[in-house]
Amino acid sequence: MNNSVKKDVLSLVDSQSIDWEKLNGKSVLITGATGFIGSFIIYTLLERARQNNSKINIVALVRNKEKAEKMFADYAELDMIDYIEQDVCTPIVYHKSVDYIIHCASNAAPKEYSEYPVETMKTNFYGTLNLLDFAKEKQVSGFLYVSTIEVYGALTGTEKISESDYGIIDASKVRSCYPLSKKACETLCLSYADEYGVPVKIGRLSYIFGPGMKAGDSKIVALFPRWIAEGKDIVLKSKGDQLRSYTYVSDAIAGLLNVLIDGECGEAYNIASKLCITTIADIAKTLVELYPEKKLKVIFDLPSEQEMKGFSLIQNAVLNSDKLEALGWCPETDLKTGLKNVVEEQIMLISEGKDF
């Protein structure tokens, strides 16, 4: 964990909106444990346990145990992590008890959707099916399915999207492999809740950004800060006028934990910050303006056919977060602060000769 991520983790473990006592002494299984969201959750739980001398047993489902052990080496002395090394698309094997499940595992980058649409759908659906069967077997106290803003599809005439709103997702487009499979997984989760009593809750993430985004992440909130750190102009492959909800990573993690602990079973919650509603073009302009000494520009260019295959089909997507805020959650990091934190992390990594 680098210093930029650690700074956010330290600020999060003192969050007053999270009822931490409900996790004390519990066992929490997290899939996608080395991914952006999953690893941040684990860092947060480990740091909270270290600072408060509490005990949370973390069960990290990973495809590469060696990589995971290296990521969480700073907390090895706590002896709080069990690793399950397997593909989430195969039945889950773990013989100890589990109280909570946070299911984060998924392809989560536009490049992956366009190049591996079949794998994207298989990972989402079969992975969720296996986790739900495991949750049923273990009789867990809570199952949090980490979903996405993209399940809403394209809406018109809606200023802010609430959890009951739905638009169109064009099933004839390969790019729909991600939102349609995530939407199907939500229905699968609710079906297990209805038929088997699995205590499912759904957190629909807006576009998440912050330190800790993974190498090769092709989302614009990862690419643009990287280009600024490298002293490159920002190249937009569209007009960039899509208005969307973004959320800084520590605010998103606080929201997810709120839903896991205090959310209503069978309900979905938008995880979206009122402080970070903006367009893609404005993100680019904001980054350039934050570093005037670099004398960089925003350039508009035509996308290639392969690049267009990865584009989201959604134009505007601003989420209503009232339902989450009713649980006591409130975002803390604004857009400029969050973007600057990402760029500063990239500058640090480049200076150390490390990969983004």
Coordinates of C-alpha atoms in Angstrom, one line a residue:
M1 CA 0.0 0.0 0.0
N2 CA 1.5 3.3 -1.1
N3 CA 1.3 6.5 1.0
S4 CA -1.5 8.0 -1.1
V5 CA -3.7 5.0 -0.5
K6 CA -2.7 4.8 3.1
K7 CA -3.7 8.5 3.6
D8 CA -7.2 7.7 2.4
V9 CA -7.5 4.5 4.4
L10 CA -6.5 6.3 7.6
S11 CA -9.1 9.0 7.0
L12 CA -11.8 6.3 6.4
V13 CA -11.2 4.1 9.6
D14 CA -12.4 7.0 11.7
S15 CA -15.7 7.4 9.8
Q16 CA -18.5 8.1 12.1
S17 CA -21.1 6.9 9.6
I18 CA -20.0 3.2 9.9
D19 CA -21.1 1.1 12.8
W20 CA -17.8 -0.7 13.1
E21 CA -18.8 -2.7 16.2
K22 CA -21.2 -4.8 14.0
L23 CA -18.1 -6.2 12.2
N24 CA -16.0 -6.8 15.3
G25 CA -15.3 -10.6 15.7
K26 CA -17.0 -11.3 12.4
S27 CA -15.7 -13.2 9.3
V28 CA -15.9 -11.3 6.0
L29 CA -15.3 -12.9 2.6
I30 CA -14.3 -10.5 -0.1
T31 CA -14.0 -11.4 -3.8
G32 CA -11.9 -9.4 -6.2
A33 CA -9.6 -9.0 -3.2
T34 CA -6.7 -7.6 -5.2
G35 CA -8.8 -5.3 -7.3
F36 CA -9.3 -1.6 -6.8
I37 CA -12.4 -1.8 -4.6
G38 CA -11.8 -5.1 -3.0
S39 CA -8.2 -4.3 -1.9
F40 CA -9.3 -0.9 -0.5
I41 CA -12.0 -2.6 1.6
I42 CA -9.4 -5.1 3.0
Y43 CA -6.9 -2.3 3.7
T44 CA -9.6 -0.4 5.6
L45 CA -10.7 -3.4 7.7
L46 CA -7.1 -4.3 8.5
E47 CA -6.2 -0.8 9.5
R48 CA -9.4 -0.4 11.6
A49 CA -8.5 -3.6 13.4
R50 CA -4.9 -2.5 14.0
Q51 CA -5.9 0.9 15.4
N52 CA -8.7 -0.4 17.6
N53 CA -7.3 -3.8 18.7
S54 CA -10.4 -5.4 17.2
K55 CA -10.6 -8.7 15.4
I56 CA -12.1 -9.2 11.9
N57 CA -11.4 -12.4 10.1
I58 CA -10.9 -11.6 6.4
V59 CA -11.4 -14.3 3.8
A60 CA -9.8 -13.0 0.5
L61 CA -10.8 -14.9 -2.6
V62 CA -8.0 -14.4 -5.2
R63 CA -6.6 -16.0 -8.3
N64 CA -3.0 -15.4 -7.3
K65 CA -2.3 -15.9 -3.6
E66 CA 1.4 -14.8 -3.9
K67 CA 0.3 -11.5 -5.4
A68 CA -2.3 -11.0 -2.6
E69 CA 0.2 -11.8 0.2
K70 CA 2.5 -9.2 -1.2
M71 CA -0.2 -6.6 -1.4
F72 CA -1.2 -7.0 2.2
A73 CA 2.3 -7.8 3.6
D74 CA 2.2 -4.7 5.9
Y75 CA -0.5 -6.4 7.9
A76 CA 0.8 -9.9 8.0
E77 CA 1.6 -9.7 11.7
L78 CA -2.1 -9.3 12.5
D79 CA -2.8 -12.9 11.1
M80 CA -6.3 -11.8 10.0
I81 CA -6.4 -13.1 6.4
D82 CA -7.3 -16.5 5.0
Y83 CA -6.8 -16.8 1.3
I84 CA -8.9 -18.8 -1.1
E85 CA -7.0 -19.2 -4.3
Q86 CA -9.4 -20.1 -7.1
D87 CA -11.5 -18.7 -10.0
V88 CA -14.7 -17.2 -8.8
C89 CA -16.4 -19.1 -11.7
T90 CA -15.9 -22.4 -9.9
P91 CA -17.8 -23.5 -6.7
I92 CA -16.4 -21.8 -3.6
V93 CA -14.5 -24.1 -1.2
Y94 CA -14.0 -22.9 2.3
H95 CA -14.7 -24.9 5.4
K96 CA -14.8 -22.3 8.1
S97 CA -17.8 -20.0 9.0
V98 CA -18.5 -16.8 7.2
D99 CA -20.7 -14.0 8.5
Y100 CA -20.6 -11.5 5.6
I101 CA -19.8 -11.6 1.9
I102 CA -18.8 -8.6 -0.2
H103 CA -18.8 -9.6 -3.9
C104 CA -16.6 -7.3 -5.9
A105 CA -15.1 -9.7 -8.5
S106 CA -15.8 -8.5 -12.1
N107 CA -14.1 -7.3 -15.2
A108 CA -14.3 -3.5 -14.6
A109 CA -12.6 -1.7 -17.5
P110 CA -13.9 -0.7 -20.9
K111 CA -11.0 -2.4 -22.7
E112 CA -11.9 -5.7 -21.0
Y113 CA -15.5 -5.4 -22.1
S114 CA -14.6 -4.9 -25.7
E115 CA -11.8 -7.5 -25.9
Y116 CA -13.3 -10.2 -23.6
P117 CA -17.1 -9.9 -23.6
V118 CA -17.7 -13.6 -23.1
E119 CA -15.4 -13.8 -20.1
T120 CA -17.0 -10.6 -18.7
M121 CA -20.4 -12.1 -18.8
K122 CA -19.2 -15.5 -17.4
T123 CA -17.3 -14.0 -14.5
N124 CA -20.3 -11.8 -13.5
F125 CA -23.0 -14.4 -13.7
Y126 CA -21.2 -17.7 -12.7
G127 CA -19.2 -15.9 -10.1
T128 CA -22.4 -14.4 -8.5
L129 CA -24.2 -17.7 -8.7
N130 CA -21.4 -19.5 -6.9
L131 CA -21.2 -16.8 -4.2
L132 CA -25.0 -17.0 -3.6
D133 CA -24.9 -20.8 -3.3
F134 CA -22.0 -20.4 -0.8
A135 CA -23.9 -17.7 1.1
K136 CA -26.9 -20.0 1.3
E137 CA -24.8 -22.8 2.6
K138 CA -23.1 -20.7 5.3
Q139 CA -26.3 -18.9 6.3
V140 CA -24.5 -15.5 6.2
S141 CA -25.8 -12.4 8.0
G142 CA -25.3 -10.2 5.0
F143 CA -24.4 -10.4 1.3
L144 CA -23.4 -7.2 -0.5
Y145 CA -23.4 -7.4 -4.3
V146 CA -21.3 -4.6 -5.7
S147 CA -23.1 -3.5 -8.8
T148 CA -22.8 -0.5 -11.2
I149 CA -24.4 2.7 -12.4
E150 CA -24.6 1.0 -15.9
V151 CA -27.5 -1.2 -14.9
Y152 CA -29.7 1.9 -15.4
G153 CA -29.0 2.0 -19.1
A154 CA -29.9 5.1 -21.1
L155 CA -32.6 7.3 -19.7
T156 CA -34.2 10.5 -21.0
G157 CA -36.0 13.2 -19.1
T158 CA -34.6 12.1 -15.7
E159 CA -32.6 14.7 -13.9
K160 CA -31.3 12.3 -11.1
I161 CA -31.6 8.6 -11.3
S162 CA -33.2 6.9 -8.3
E163 CA -33.0 3.2 -7.5
S164 CA -36.4 2.5 -9.0
D165 CA -35.6 4.1 -12.4
Y166 CA -34.6 2.1 -15.4
G167 CA -33.7 2.9 -19.0
I168 CA -32.7 1.0 -22.1
I169 CA -29.8 -1.3 -22.5
D170 CA -29.3 -2.4 -26.1
A171 CA -28.8 -6.2 -26.1
S172 CA -27.6 -6.1 -29.7
K173 CA -24.4 -4.3 -28.7
V174 CA -21.4 -6.3 -27.5
R175 CA -20.6 -3.5 -25.1
S176 CA -23.8 -4.4 -23.2
C177 CA -22.1 -7.5 -22.0
Y178 CA -21.2 -5.7 -18.8
P179 CA -24.4 -3.8 -17.8
L180 CA -26.7 -6.7 -18.9
S181 CA -24.8 -9.3 -17.0
K182 CA -24.6 -7.1 -13.9
K183 CA -28.3 -6.4 -14.1
A184 CA -29.0 -10.1 -14.4
C185 CA -26.9 -10.7 -11.3
E186 CA -29.0 -8.2 -9.4
T187 CA -32.1 -10.2 -10.3
L188 CA -30.3 -13.4 -9.4
C189 CA -29.4 -11.9 -6.0
L190 CA -33.0 -10.9 -5.3
S191 CA -34.2 -14.3 -6.4
Y192 CA -32.0 -16.0 -3.8
A193 CA -33.3 -13.5 -1.2
D194 CA -36.9 -14.3 -2.1
E195 CA -36.6 -18.1 -2.5
Y196 CA -33.9 -19.0 0.0
G197 CA -33.8 -16.0 2.4
V198 CA -30.2 -15.0 1.6
P199 CA -29.9 -11.4 3.1
V200 CA -28.8 -9.7 -0.1
K201 CA -28.1 -6.0 -0.4
I202 CA -27.0 -4.2 -3.6
G203 CA -24.6 -1.2 -3.9
R204 CA -24.7 0.5 -7.3
L205 CA -21.4 2.2 -7.7
S206 CA -21.1 5.4 -9.8
Y207 CA -17.8 6.0 -11.5
I208 CA -15.2 5.5 -8.8
F209 CA -11.7 7.2 -8.8
G210 CA -8.8 7.7 -6.4
P211 CA -5.3 6.5 -5.6
G212 CA -4.9 2.7 -6.0
M213 CA -6.4 2.4 -9.4
K214 CA -4.8 -0.6 -11.1
A215 CA -2.2 -0.7 -13.9
G216 CA -3.8 -0.8 -17.3
D217 CA -7.1 0.7 -16.0
S218 CA -8.7 2.2 -19.2
K219 CA -11.3 4.4 -17.5
I220 CA -10.9 8.1 -18.1
V221 CA -10.5 8.8 -14.4
A222 CA -7.4 6.6 -14.5
L223 CA -6.0 7.6 -17.9
F224 CA -6.3 11.4 -17.7
P225 CA -4.4 11.8 -14.3
R226 CA -1.8 9.5 -15.6
W227 CA -1.3 11.6 -18.7
I228 CA -1.0 14.8 -16.6
A229 CA 1.6 13.1 -14.4
E230 CA 3.5 12.1 -17.5
G231 CA 3.3 15.6 -19.0
K232 CA 1.0 14.6 -21.9
D233 CA -1.9 16.4 -23.4
I234 CA -5.3 14.9 -22.6
V235 CA -6.8 13.4 -25.8
L236 CA -10.6 13.1 -25.8
K237 CA -12.2 10.6 -28.1
S238 CA -15.6 12.3 -28.0
K239 CA -17.1 15.7 -27.2
G240 CA -17.0 14.6 -23.5
D241 CA -20.3 16.3 -22.7
Q242 CA -21.7 13.3 -20.8
L243 CA -22.9 14.4 -17.4
R244 CA -22.2 11.7 -14.8
S245 CA -21.8 10.9 -11.1
Y246 CA -18.3 10.2 -9.9
T247 CA -17.3 9.3 -6.4
Y248 CA -13.9 9.4 -4.6
V249 CA -12.8 5.9 -3.5
S250 CA -12.8 6.4 0.2
D251 CA -16.3 7.8 0.1
A252 CA -17.4 4.9 -2.0
I253 CA -16.0 2.3 0.4
A254 CA -17.7 4.1 3.3
G255 CA -21.0 3.9 1.3
L256 CA -20.6 0.2 0.6
L257 CA -19.8 -0.7 4.2
N258 CA -22.9 1.4 5.3
V259 CA -25.0 -0.7 3.0
L260 CA -23.5 -4.0 4.2
I261 CA -24.0 -3.2 7.8
D262 CA -27.2 -1.1 7.9
G263 CA -28.9 -1.4 4.5
E264 CA -32.2 -3.1 4.2
C265 CA -32.2 -6.7 2.8
G266 CA -33.5 -6.9 -0.8
E267 CA -32.8 -3.2 -1.4
A268 CA -30.4 -1.4 -3.8
Y269 CA -28.5 1.8 -2.9
N270 CA -26.8 4.3 -5.2
I271 CA -23.2 5.0 -4.2
A272 CA -22.7 8.5 -5.7
S273 CA -21.2 11.7 -4.4
K274 CA -23.0 15.1 -4.8
L275 CA -19.5 16.7 -4.7
C276 CA -18.4 15.0 -8.0
I277 CA -21.1 15.5 -10.6
T278 CA -19.3 16.5 -13.8
T279 CA -18.7 15.8 -17.5
I280 CA -15.8 14.0 -19.1
A281 CA -14.6 17.2 -20.8
D282 CA -14.7 19.1 -17.5
I283 CA -12.6 16.4 -15.8
A284 CA -10.0 16.9 -18.5
K285 CA -10.2 20.7 -18.2
T286 CA -10.0 20.6 -14.4
L287 CA -6.9 18.5 -14.5
V288 CA -5.2 20.8 -17.0
E289 CA -6.1 23.8 -14.9
L290 CA -4.8 22.2 -11.7
Y291 CA -1.3 22.0 -13.3
P292 CA -0.8 25.2 -15.3
E293 CA 2.9 25.0 -15.1
K294 CA 2.8 21.9 -17.3
K295 CA 1.3 23.9 -20.2
L296 CA -0.9 21.0 -21.3
K297 CA -4.0 21.0 -23.5
V298 CA -7.2 19.1 -24.0
I299 CA -7.3 17.7 -27.6
F300 CA -10.4 16.3 -29.3
D301 CA -9.7 13.3 -31.6
L302 CA -11.8 10.7 -33.5
P303 CA -11.8 7.3 -31.8
S304 CA -10.8 4.1 -33.6
E305 CA -13.4 1.3 -34.2
Q306 CA -11.9 -0.8 -31.4
E307 CA -12.0 2.1 -29.0
M308 CA -15.6 2.8 -29.8
K309 CA -16.5 -0.8 -28.9
G310 CA -15.5 -0.1 -25.3
F311 CA -17.4 3.1 -25.0
S312 CA -20.4 3.2 -22.6
L313 CA -23.7 3.6 -24.4
I314 CA -25.0 5.8 -21.6
Q315 CA -25.0 9.6 -22.2
N316 CA -26.0 11.3 -18.9
A317 CA -26.1 9.4 -15.6
V318 CA -26.5 11.4 -12.4
L319 CA -27.5 9.3 -9.4
N320 CA -29.8 10.3 -6.5
S321 CA -28.0 9.3 -3.3
D322 CA -30.8 10.2 -0.8
K323 CA -31.4 6.6 0.1
L324 CA -27.8 6.0 1.1
E325 CA -27.6 9.3 2.9
A326 CA -30.6 8.2 5.0
L327 CA -28.3 5.6 6.5
G328 CA -26.0 8.3 7.7
W329 CA -23.5 8.4 4.9
C330 CA -22.1 11.7 3.6
P331 CA -19.3 12.3 0.9
E332 CA -16.3 14.2 2.0
T333 CA -13.9 14.5 -1.0
D334 CA -14.7 17.0 -3.8
L335 CA -13.7 16.5 -7.4
K336 CA -10.7 18.8 -7.5
T337 CA -9.2 17.4 -4.4
G338 CA -9.8 13.8 -5.5
L339 CA -8.3 14.3 -9.0
K340 CA -5.2 16.1 -7.5
N341 CA -4.7 13.2 -5.1
V342 CA -4.7 10.8 -8.1
V343 CA -2.2 12.9 -10.1
E344 CA 0.1 13.3 -7.1
E345 CA 0.1 9.5 -6.6
Q346 CA 1.1 9.0 -10.3
I347 CA 3.9 11.6 -10.0
M348 CA 5.2 9.7 -7.0
L349 CA 5.0 6.3 -8.7
I350 CA 6.7 7.6 -11.8
S351 CA 9.5 9.1 -9.7
E352 CA 10.0 5.8 -8.0
G353 CA 10.0 3.9 -11.3
K354 CA 6.9 1.9 -10.4
D355 CA 4.0 0.9 -12.6
F356 CA 0.7 2.7 -12.3

